CSV table of C-alpha atoms and ligand atoms in Angstrom, one decimal:
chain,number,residue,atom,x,y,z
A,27,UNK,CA,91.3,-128.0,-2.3
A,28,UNK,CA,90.3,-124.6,-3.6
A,29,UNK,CA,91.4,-122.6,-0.7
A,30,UNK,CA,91.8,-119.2,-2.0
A,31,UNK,CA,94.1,-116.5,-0.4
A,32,UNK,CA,93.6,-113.0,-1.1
A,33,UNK,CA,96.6,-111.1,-3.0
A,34,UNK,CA,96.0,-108.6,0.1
A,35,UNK,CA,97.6,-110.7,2.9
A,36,UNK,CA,94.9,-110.7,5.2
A,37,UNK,CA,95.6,-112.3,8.3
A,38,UNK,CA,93.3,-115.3,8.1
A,39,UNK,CA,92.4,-117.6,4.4
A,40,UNK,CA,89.0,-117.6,2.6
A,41,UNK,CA,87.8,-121.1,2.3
A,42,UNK,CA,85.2,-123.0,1.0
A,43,UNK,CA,86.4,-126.5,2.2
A,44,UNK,CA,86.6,-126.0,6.0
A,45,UNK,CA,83.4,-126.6,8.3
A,46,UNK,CA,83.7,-122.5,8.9
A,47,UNK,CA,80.4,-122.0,6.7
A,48,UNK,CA,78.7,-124.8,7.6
A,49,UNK,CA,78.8,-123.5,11.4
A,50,UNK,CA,77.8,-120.3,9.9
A,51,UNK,CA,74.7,-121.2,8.4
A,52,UNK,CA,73.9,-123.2,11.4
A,53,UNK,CA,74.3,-119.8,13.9
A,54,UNK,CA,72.3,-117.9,11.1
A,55,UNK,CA,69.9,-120.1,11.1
A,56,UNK,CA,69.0,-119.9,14.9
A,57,UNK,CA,69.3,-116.1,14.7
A,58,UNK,CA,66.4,-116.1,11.8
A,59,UNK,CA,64.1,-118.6,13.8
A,60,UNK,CA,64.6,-116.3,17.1
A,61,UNK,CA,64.0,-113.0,14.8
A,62,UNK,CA,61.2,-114.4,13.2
A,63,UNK,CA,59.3,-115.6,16.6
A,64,UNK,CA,60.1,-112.1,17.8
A,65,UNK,CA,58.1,-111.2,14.5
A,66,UNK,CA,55.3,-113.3,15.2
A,67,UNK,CA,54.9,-112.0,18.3
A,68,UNK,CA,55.4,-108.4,17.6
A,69,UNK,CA,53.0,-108.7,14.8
A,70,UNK,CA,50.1,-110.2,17.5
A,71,UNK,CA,51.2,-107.6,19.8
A,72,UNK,CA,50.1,-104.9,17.2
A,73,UNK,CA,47.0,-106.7,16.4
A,74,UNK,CA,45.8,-106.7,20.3
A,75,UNK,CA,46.7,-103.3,21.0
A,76,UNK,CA,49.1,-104.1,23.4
A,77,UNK,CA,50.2,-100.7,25.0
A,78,UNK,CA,51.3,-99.6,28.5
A,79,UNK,CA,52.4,-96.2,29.9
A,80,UNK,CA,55.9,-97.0,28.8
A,81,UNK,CA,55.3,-98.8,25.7
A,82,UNK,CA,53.1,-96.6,23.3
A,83,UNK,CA,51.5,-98.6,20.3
A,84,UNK,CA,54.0,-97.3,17.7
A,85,UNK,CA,56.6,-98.8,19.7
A,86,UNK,CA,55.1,-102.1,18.6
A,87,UNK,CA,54.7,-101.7,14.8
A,88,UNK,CA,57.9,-100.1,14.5
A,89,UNK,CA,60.1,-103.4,15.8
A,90,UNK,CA,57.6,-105.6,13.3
A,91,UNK,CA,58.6,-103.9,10.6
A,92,UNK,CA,62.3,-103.4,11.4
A,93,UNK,CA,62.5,-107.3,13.4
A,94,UNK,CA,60.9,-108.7,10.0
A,95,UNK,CA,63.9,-107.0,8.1
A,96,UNK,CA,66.2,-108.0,10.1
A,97,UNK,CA,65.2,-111.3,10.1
A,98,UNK,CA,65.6,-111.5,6.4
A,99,UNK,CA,69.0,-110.3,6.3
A,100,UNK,CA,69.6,-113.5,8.7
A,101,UNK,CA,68.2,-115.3,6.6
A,102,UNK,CA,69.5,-114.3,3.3
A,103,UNK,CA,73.3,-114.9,4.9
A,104,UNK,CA,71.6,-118.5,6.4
A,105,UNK,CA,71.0,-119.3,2.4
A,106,UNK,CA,74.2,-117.8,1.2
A,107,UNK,CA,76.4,-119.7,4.0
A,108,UNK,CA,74.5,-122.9,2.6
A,109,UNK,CA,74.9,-122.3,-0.9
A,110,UNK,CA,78.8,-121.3,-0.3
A,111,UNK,CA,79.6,-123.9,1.6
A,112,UNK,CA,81.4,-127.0,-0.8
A,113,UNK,CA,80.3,-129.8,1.8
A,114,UNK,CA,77.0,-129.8,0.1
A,115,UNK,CA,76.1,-129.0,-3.4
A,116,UNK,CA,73.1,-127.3,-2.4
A,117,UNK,CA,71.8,-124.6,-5.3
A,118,UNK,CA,70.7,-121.4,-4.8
A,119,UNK,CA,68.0,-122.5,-6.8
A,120,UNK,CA,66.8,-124.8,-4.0
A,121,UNK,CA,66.6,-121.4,-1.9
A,122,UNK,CA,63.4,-120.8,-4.3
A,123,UNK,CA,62.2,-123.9,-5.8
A,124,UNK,CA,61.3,-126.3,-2.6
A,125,UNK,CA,61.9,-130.1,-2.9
A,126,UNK,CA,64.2,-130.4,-5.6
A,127,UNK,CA,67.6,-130.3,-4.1
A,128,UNK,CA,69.9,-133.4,-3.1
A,129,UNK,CA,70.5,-132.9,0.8
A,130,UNK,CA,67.3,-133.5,3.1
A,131,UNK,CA,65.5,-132.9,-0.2
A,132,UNK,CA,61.9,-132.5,2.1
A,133,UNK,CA,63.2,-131.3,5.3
A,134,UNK,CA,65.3,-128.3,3.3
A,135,UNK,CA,62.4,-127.7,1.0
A,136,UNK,CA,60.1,-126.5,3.8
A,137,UNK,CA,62.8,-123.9,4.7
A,138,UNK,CA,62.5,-123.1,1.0
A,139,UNK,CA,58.6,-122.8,1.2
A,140,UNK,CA,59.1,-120.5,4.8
A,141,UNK,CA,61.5,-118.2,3.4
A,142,UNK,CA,59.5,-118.0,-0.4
A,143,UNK,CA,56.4,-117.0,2.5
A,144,UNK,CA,58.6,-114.7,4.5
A,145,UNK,CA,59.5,-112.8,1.0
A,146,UNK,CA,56.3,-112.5,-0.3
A,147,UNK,CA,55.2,-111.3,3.3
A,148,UNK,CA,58.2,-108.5,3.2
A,149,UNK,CA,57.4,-107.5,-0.5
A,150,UNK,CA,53.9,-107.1,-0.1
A,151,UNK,CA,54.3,-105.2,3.5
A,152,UNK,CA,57.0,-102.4,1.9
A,153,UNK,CA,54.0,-102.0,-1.0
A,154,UNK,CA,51.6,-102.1,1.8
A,155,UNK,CA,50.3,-98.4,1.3
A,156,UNK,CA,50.2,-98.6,-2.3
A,157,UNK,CA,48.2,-102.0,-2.8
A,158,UNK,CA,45.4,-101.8,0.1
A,159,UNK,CA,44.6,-102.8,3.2
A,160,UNK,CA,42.4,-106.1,2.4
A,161,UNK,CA,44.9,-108.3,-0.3
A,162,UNK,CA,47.4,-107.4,2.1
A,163,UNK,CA,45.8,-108.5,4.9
A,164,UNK,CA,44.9,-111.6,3.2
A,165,UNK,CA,48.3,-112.4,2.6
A,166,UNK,CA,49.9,-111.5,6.0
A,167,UNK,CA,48.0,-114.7,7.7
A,168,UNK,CA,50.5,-116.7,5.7
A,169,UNK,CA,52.4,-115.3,9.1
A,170,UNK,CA,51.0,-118.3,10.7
A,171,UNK,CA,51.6,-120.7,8.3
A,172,UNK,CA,55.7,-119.5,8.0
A,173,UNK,CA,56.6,-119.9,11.8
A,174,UNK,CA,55.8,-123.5,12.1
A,175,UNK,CA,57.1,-124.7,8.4
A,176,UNK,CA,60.5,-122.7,9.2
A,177,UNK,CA,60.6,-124.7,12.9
A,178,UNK,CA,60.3,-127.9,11.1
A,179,UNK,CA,62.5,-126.9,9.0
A,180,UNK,CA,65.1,-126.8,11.7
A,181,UNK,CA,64.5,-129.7,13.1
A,182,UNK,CA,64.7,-131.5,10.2
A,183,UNK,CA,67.3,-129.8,8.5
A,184,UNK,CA,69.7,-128.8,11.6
A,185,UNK,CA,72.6,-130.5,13.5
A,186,UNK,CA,71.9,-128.7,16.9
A,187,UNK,CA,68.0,-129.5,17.6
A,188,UNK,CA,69.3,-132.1,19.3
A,189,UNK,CA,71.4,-130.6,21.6
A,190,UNK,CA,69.6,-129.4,25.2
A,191,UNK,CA,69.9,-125.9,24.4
A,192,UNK,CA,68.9,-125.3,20.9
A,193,UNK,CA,65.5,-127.7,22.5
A,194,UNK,CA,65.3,-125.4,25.1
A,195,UNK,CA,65.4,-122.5,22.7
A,196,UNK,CA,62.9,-124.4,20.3
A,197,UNK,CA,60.6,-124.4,23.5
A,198,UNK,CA,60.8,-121.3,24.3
A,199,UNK,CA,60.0,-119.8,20.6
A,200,UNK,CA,57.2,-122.5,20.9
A,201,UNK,CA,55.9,-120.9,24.1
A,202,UNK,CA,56.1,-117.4,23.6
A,203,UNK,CA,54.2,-117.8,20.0
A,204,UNK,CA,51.8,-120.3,21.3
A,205,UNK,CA,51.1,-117.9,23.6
A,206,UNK,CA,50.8,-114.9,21.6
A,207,UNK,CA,48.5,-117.1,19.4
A,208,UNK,CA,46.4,-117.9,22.1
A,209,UNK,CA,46.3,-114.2,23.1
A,210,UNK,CA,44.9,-113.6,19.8
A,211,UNK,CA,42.0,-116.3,20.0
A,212,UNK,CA,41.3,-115.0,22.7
A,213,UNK,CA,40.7,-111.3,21.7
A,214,UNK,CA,39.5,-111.6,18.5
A,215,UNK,CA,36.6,-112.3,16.6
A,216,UNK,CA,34.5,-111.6,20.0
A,217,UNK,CA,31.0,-113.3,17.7
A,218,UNK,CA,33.1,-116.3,16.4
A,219,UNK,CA,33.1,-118.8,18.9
A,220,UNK,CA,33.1,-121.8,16.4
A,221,UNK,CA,36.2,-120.4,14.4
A,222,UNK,CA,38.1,-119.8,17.6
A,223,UNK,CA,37.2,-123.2,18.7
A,224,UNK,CA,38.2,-124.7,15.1
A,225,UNK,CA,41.6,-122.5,15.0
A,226,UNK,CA,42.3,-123.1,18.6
A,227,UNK,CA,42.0,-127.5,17.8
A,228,UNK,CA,44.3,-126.8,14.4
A,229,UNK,CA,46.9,-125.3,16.4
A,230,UNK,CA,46.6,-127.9,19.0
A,231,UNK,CA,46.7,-130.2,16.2
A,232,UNK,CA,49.9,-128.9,14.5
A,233,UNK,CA,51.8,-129.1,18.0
A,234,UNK,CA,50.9,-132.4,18.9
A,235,UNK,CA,52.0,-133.6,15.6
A,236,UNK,CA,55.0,-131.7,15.9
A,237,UNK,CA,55.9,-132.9,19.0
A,238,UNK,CA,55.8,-136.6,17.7
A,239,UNK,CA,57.0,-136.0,14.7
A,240,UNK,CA,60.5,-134.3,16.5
A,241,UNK,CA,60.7,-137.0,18.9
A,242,UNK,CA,60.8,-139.7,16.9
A,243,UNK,CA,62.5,-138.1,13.9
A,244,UNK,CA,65.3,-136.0,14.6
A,245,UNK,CA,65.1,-136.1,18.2
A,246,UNK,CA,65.3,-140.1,17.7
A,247,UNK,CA,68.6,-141.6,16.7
A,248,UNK,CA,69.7,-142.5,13.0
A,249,UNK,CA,68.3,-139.8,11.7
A,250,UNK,CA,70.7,-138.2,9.4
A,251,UNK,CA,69.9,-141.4,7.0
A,252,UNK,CA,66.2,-141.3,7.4
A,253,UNK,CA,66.6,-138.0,6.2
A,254,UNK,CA,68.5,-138.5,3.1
A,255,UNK,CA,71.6,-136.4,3.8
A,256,UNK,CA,74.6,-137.7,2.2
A,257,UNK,CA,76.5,-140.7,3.4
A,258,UNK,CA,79.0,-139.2,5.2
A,259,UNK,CA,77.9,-136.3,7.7
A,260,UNK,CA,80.0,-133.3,8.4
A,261,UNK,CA,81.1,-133.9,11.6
A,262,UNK,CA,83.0,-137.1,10.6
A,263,UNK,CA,84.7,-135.2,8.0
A,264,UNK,CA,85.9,-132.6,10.4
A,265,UNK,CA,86.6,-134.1,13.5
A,266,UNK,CA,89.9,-134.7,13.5
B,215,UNK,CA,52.8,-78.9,-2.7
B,216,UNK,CA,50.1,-78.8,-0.3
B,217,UNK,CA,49.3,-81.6,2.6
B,218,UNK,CA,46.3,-83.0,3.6
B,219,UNK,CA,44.9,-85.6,6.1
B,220,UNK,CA,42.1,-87.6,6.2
B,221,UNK,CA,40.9,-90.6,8.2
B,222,UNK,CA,38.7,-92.9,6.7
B,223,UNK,CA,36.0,-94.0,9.5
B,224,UNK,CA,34.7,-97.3,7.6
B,225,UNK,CA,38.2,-98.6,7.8
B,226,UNK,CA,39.7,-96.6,11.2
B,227,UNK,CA,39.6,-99.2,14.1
B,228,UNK,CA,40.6,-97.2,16.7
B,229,UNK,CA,44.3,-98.3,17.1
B,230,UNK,CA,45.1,-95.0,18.5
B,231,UNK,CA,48.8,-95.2,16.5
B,232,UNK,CA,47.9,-92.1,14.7
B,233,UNK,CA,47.7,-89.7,17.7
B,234,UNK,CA,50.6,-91.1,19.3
B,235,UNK,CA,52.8,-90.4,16.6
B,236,UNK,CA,51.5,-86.8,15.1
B,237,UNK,CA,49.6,-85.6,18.7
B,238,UNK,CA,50.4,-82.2,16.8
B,239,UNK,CA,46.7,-82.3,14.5
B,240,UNK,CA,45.5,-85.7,16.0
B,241,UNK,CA,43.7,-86.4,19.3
B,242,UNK,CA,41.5,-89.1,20.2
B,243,UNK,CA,37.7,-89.3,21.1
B,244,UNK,CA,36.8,-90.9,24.2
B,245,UNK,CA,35.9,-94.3,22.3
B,246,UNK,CA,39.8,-93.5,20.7
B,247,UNK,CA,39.2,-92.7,17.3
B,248,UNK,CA,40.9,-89.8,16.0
B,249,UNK,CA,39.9,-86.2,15.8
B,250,UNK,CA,41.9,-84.4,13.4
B,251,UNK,CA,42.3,-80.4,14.7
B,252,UNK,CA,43.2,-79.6,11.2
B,253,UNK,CA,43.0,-81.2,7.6
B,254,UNK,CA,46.5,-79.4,6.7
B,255,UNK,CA,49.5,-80.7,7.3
B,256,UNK,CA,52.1,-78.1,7.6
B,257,UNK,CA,55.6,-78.0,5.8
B,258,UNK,CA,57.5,-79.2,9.3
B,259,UNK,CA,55.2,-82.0,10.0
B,260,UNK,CA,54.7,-83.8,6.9
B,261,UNK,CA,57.8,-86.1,7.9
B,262,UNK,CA,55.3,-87.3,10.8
B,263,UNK,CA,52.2,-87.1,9.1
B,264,UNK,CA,53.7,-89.9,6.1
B,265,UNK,CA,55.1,-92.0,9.6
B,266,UNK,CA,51.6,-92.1,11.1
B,267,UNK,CA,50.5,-93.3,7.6
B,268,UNK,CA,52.6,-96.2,7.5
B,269,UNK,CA,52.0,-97.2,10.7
B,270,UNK,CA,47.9,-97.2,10.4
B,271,UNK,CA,47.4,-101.0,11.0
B,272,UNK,CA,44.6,-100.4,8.6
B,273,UNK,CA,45.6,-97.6,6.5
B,274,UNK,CA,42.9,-95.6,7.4
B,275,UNK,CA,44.5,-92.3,7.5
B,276,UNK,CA,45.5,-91.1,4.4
B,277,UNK,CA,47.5,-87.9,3.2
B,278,UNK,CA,46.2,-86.5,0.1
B,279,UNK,CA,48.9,-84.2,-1.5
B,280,UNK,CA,48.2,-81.8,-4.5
B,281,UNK,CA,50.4,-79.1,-6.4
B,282,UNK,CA,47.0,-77.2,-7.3
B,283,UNK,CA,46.0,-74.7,-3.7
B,284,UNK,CA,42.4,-75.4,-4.2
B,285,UNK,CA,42.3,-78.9,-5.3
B,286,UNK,CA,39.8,-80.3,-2.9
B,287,UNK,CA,38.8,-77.1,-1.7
C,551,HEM,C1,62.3,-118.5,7.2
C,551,HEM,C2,63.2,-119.3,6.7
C,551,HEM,C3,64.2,-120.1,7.4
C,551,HEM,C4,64.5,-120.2,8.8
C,551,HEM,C5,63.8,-119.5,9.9
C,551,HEM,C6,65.5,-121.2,9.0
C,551,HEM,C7,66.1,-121.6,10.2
C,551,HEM,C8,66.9,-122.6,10.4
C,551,HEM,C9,67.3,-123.2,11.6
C,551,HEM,C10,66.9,-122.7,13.0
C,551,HEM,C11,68.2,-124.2,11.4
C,551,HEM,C12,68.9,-125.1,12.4
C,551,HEM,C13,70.3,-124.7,12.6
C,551,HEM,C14,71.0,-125.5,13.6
C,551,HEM,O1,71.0,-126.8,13.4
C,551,HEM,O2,71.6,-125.0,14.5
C,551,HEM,C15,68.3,-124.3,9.9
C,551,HEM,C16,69.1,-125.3,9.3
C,551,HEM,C17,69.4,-125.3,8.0
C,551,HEM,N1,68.8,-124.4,7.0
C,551,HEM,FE1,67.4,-123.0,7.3
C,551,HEM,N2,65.9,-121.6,7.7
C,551,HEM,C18,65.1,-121.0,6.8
C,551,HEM,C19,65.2,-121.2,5.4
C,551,HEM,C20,66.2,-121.9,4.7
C,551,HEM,C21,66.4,-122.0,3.3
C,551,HEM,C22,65.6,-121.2,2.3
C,551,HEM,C23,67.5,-122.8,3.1
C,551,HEM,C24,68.1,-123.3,1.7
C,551,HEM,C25,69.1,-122.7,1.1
C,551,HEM,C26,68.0,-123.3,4.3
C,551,HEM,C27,69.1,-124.2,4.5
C,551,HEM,C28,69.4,-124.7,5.8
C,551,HEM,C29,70.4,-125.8,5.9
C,551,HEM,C30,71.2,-126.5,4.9
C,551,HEM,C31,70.4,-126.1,7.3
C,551,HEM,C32,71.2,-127.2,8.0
C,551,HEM,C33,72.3,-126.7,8.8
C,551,HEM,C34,72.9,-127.8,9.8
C,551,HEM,O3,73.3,-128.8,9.3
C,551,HEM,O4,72.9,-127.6,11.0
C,551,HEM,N3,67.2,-122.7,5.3
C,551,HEM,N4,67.5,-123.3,9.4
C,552,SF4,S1,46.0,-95.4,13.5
C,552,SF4,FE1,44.5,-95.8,11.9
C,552,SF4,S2,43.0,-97.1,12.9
C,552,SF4,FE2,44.2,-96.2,14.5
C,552,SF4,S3,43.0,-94.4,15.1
C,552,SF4,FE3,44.5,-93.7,13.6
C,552,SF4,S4,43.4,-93.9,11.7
C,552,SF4,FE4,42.3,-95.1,13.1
């Protein structure tokens, strides 16, 4: 046991054994997937020129930026939780390099791939000014790609999904940025009927296979073994 | 140190963020691109001038700043 008490006296023990971190990185990981659909959307909202009387347009770029740093402090503690906790012996090198560690090896290497995207996103958006508008435009579609890999992610990766309110919260991420995407499609790219029409069947696409995927992966009993976590899960550990 | 704006029109798409946030030396035309009512950026306003920078979706306004009085004279 490597329960360590601080010389200080504090009032409550540090430890690395209990399921305290593992509950933690669970919470924080929620948090980031609701920041970063409030990112998503407040991005689109910029891009469409949402304004009303009482919400001026700088309103909009201003809770991007801050929302996007906000969601990587969430997600930073999500990664440090994960990498604390002694259940697994998840690296923090896994938080970089996707697929290589020993716990969900695929299903935690796509949160890997999300939050590599979401940091190049962040560093190229504080360099923003200095780099151009074009090759940072280019690189800020990777948005889209982010939102979707990180909700697998959860699925795959998490305990709760398969609870009724962490589905319910699932849907409603998956509604507001499905339709802040389709706001988009719809505004944009007024000449471009094919790409819409293309983009609009991809995103369809993605969310049908999602769907099945969740339902009869994690959604779908027995999953924990499909998924290659180790044999004993956490909550047997802890129960008692 | 001397400030001064500029808004590239290739590049401006009318977002209108510009005016909202320095309304002092921007307004917008009826189609909503800006109109700049002075290229200098005085001393008290170059806090809001480097804000409305930023916040150009695409970074079409731009502050030029030079320690020489007549550099683009
Ligand atoms: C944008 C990036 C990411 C987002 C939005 C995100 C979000 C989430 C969410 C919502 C969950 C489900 C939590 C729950 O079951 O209640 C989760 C689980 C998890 N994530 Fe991430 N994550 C990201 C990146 C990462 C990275 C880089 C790592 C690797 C260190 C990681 C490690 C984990 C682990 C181990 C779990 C399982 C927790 C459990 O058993 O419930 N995540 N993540
Ligand atoms: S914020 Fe940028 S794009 Fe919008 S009007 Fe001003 S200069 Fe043009």
């Amino acid at each position: 046991m490597t329960t360590m008490t601080t010389p200080l006296a504090l009032p409550f023990e540090v430890s690395f054994d209990g399921p305290g971190l593992w509950y933690a990185t669970r919470a924080t990981g929620l948090v980031a997937l609701l920041l970063l659909t409030l990112c998503v959307t407040l991005g689109v909202l910029t891009t469409v020129r949402f304004t009303s009387p009482k919400w001026p347009r700088f309103v909009t770029v201003g809770l991007h930026s801050n929302t996007s740093l906000l969601t990587t402090v969430f997600l930073a503690l999500h990664i440090l939780t994960t990498v604390a906790d002694s259940y697994t012996d998840i690296r923090l090198s896994d938080a970089f390099l996707p697929f290589a560690a020993n716990y969900r090896p695929v299903w935690l290497g796509l949160g890997t791939v999300a939050s590599d995207l979401l940091i190049a996103l962040i560093v190229t958006s504080l360099v923003r000014v200095r780099m151009g508008h074009r090759s940072w435009r280019a690189i800020h579609w990777l948005a889209y790609v982010s939102w979707p890999v990180a909700m697998v992610h959860a699925f795959g990766t998490g305990t709760d999904p398969s609870t009724v309110w962490v589905s319910a919260l699932a849907l409603v991420c998956l509604g507001t940025v499905l339709a802040a995407s389709a706001w988009r499609l719809l505004t944009g790219w007024p000449d471009r009927k094919g790409l819409r029409l293309a983009a609009a069947t991809s995103v369809a696409a993605v969310v049908l296979a999602g769907w099945g995927w969740a339902s009869s992966g994690p959604l779908a009993p027995g999953w924990s073994k499909r998924a290659l976590a180790p044999v004993t899960h956490a909550s047997t550990v802890w129960s008692s | 140190m001397r400030y001064r704006l500029r808004v590239n029109p290739i590049t401006c798409e009318a977002h209108g963020m510009c005016a909202e946030l320095l309304g002092e030396i921007i307004d917008l035309d009826p189609w909503g691109y800006p109109i700049l009512g002075s290229d200098a950026v005085p001393p008290d306003l170059v806090g809001h001038a480097e804000r409305a920078v930023v916040s150009c979706p695409t970074l079409a306004l731009i502050l030029d700043r030079s320690s020489h009085a007549r550099a683009r004279a």
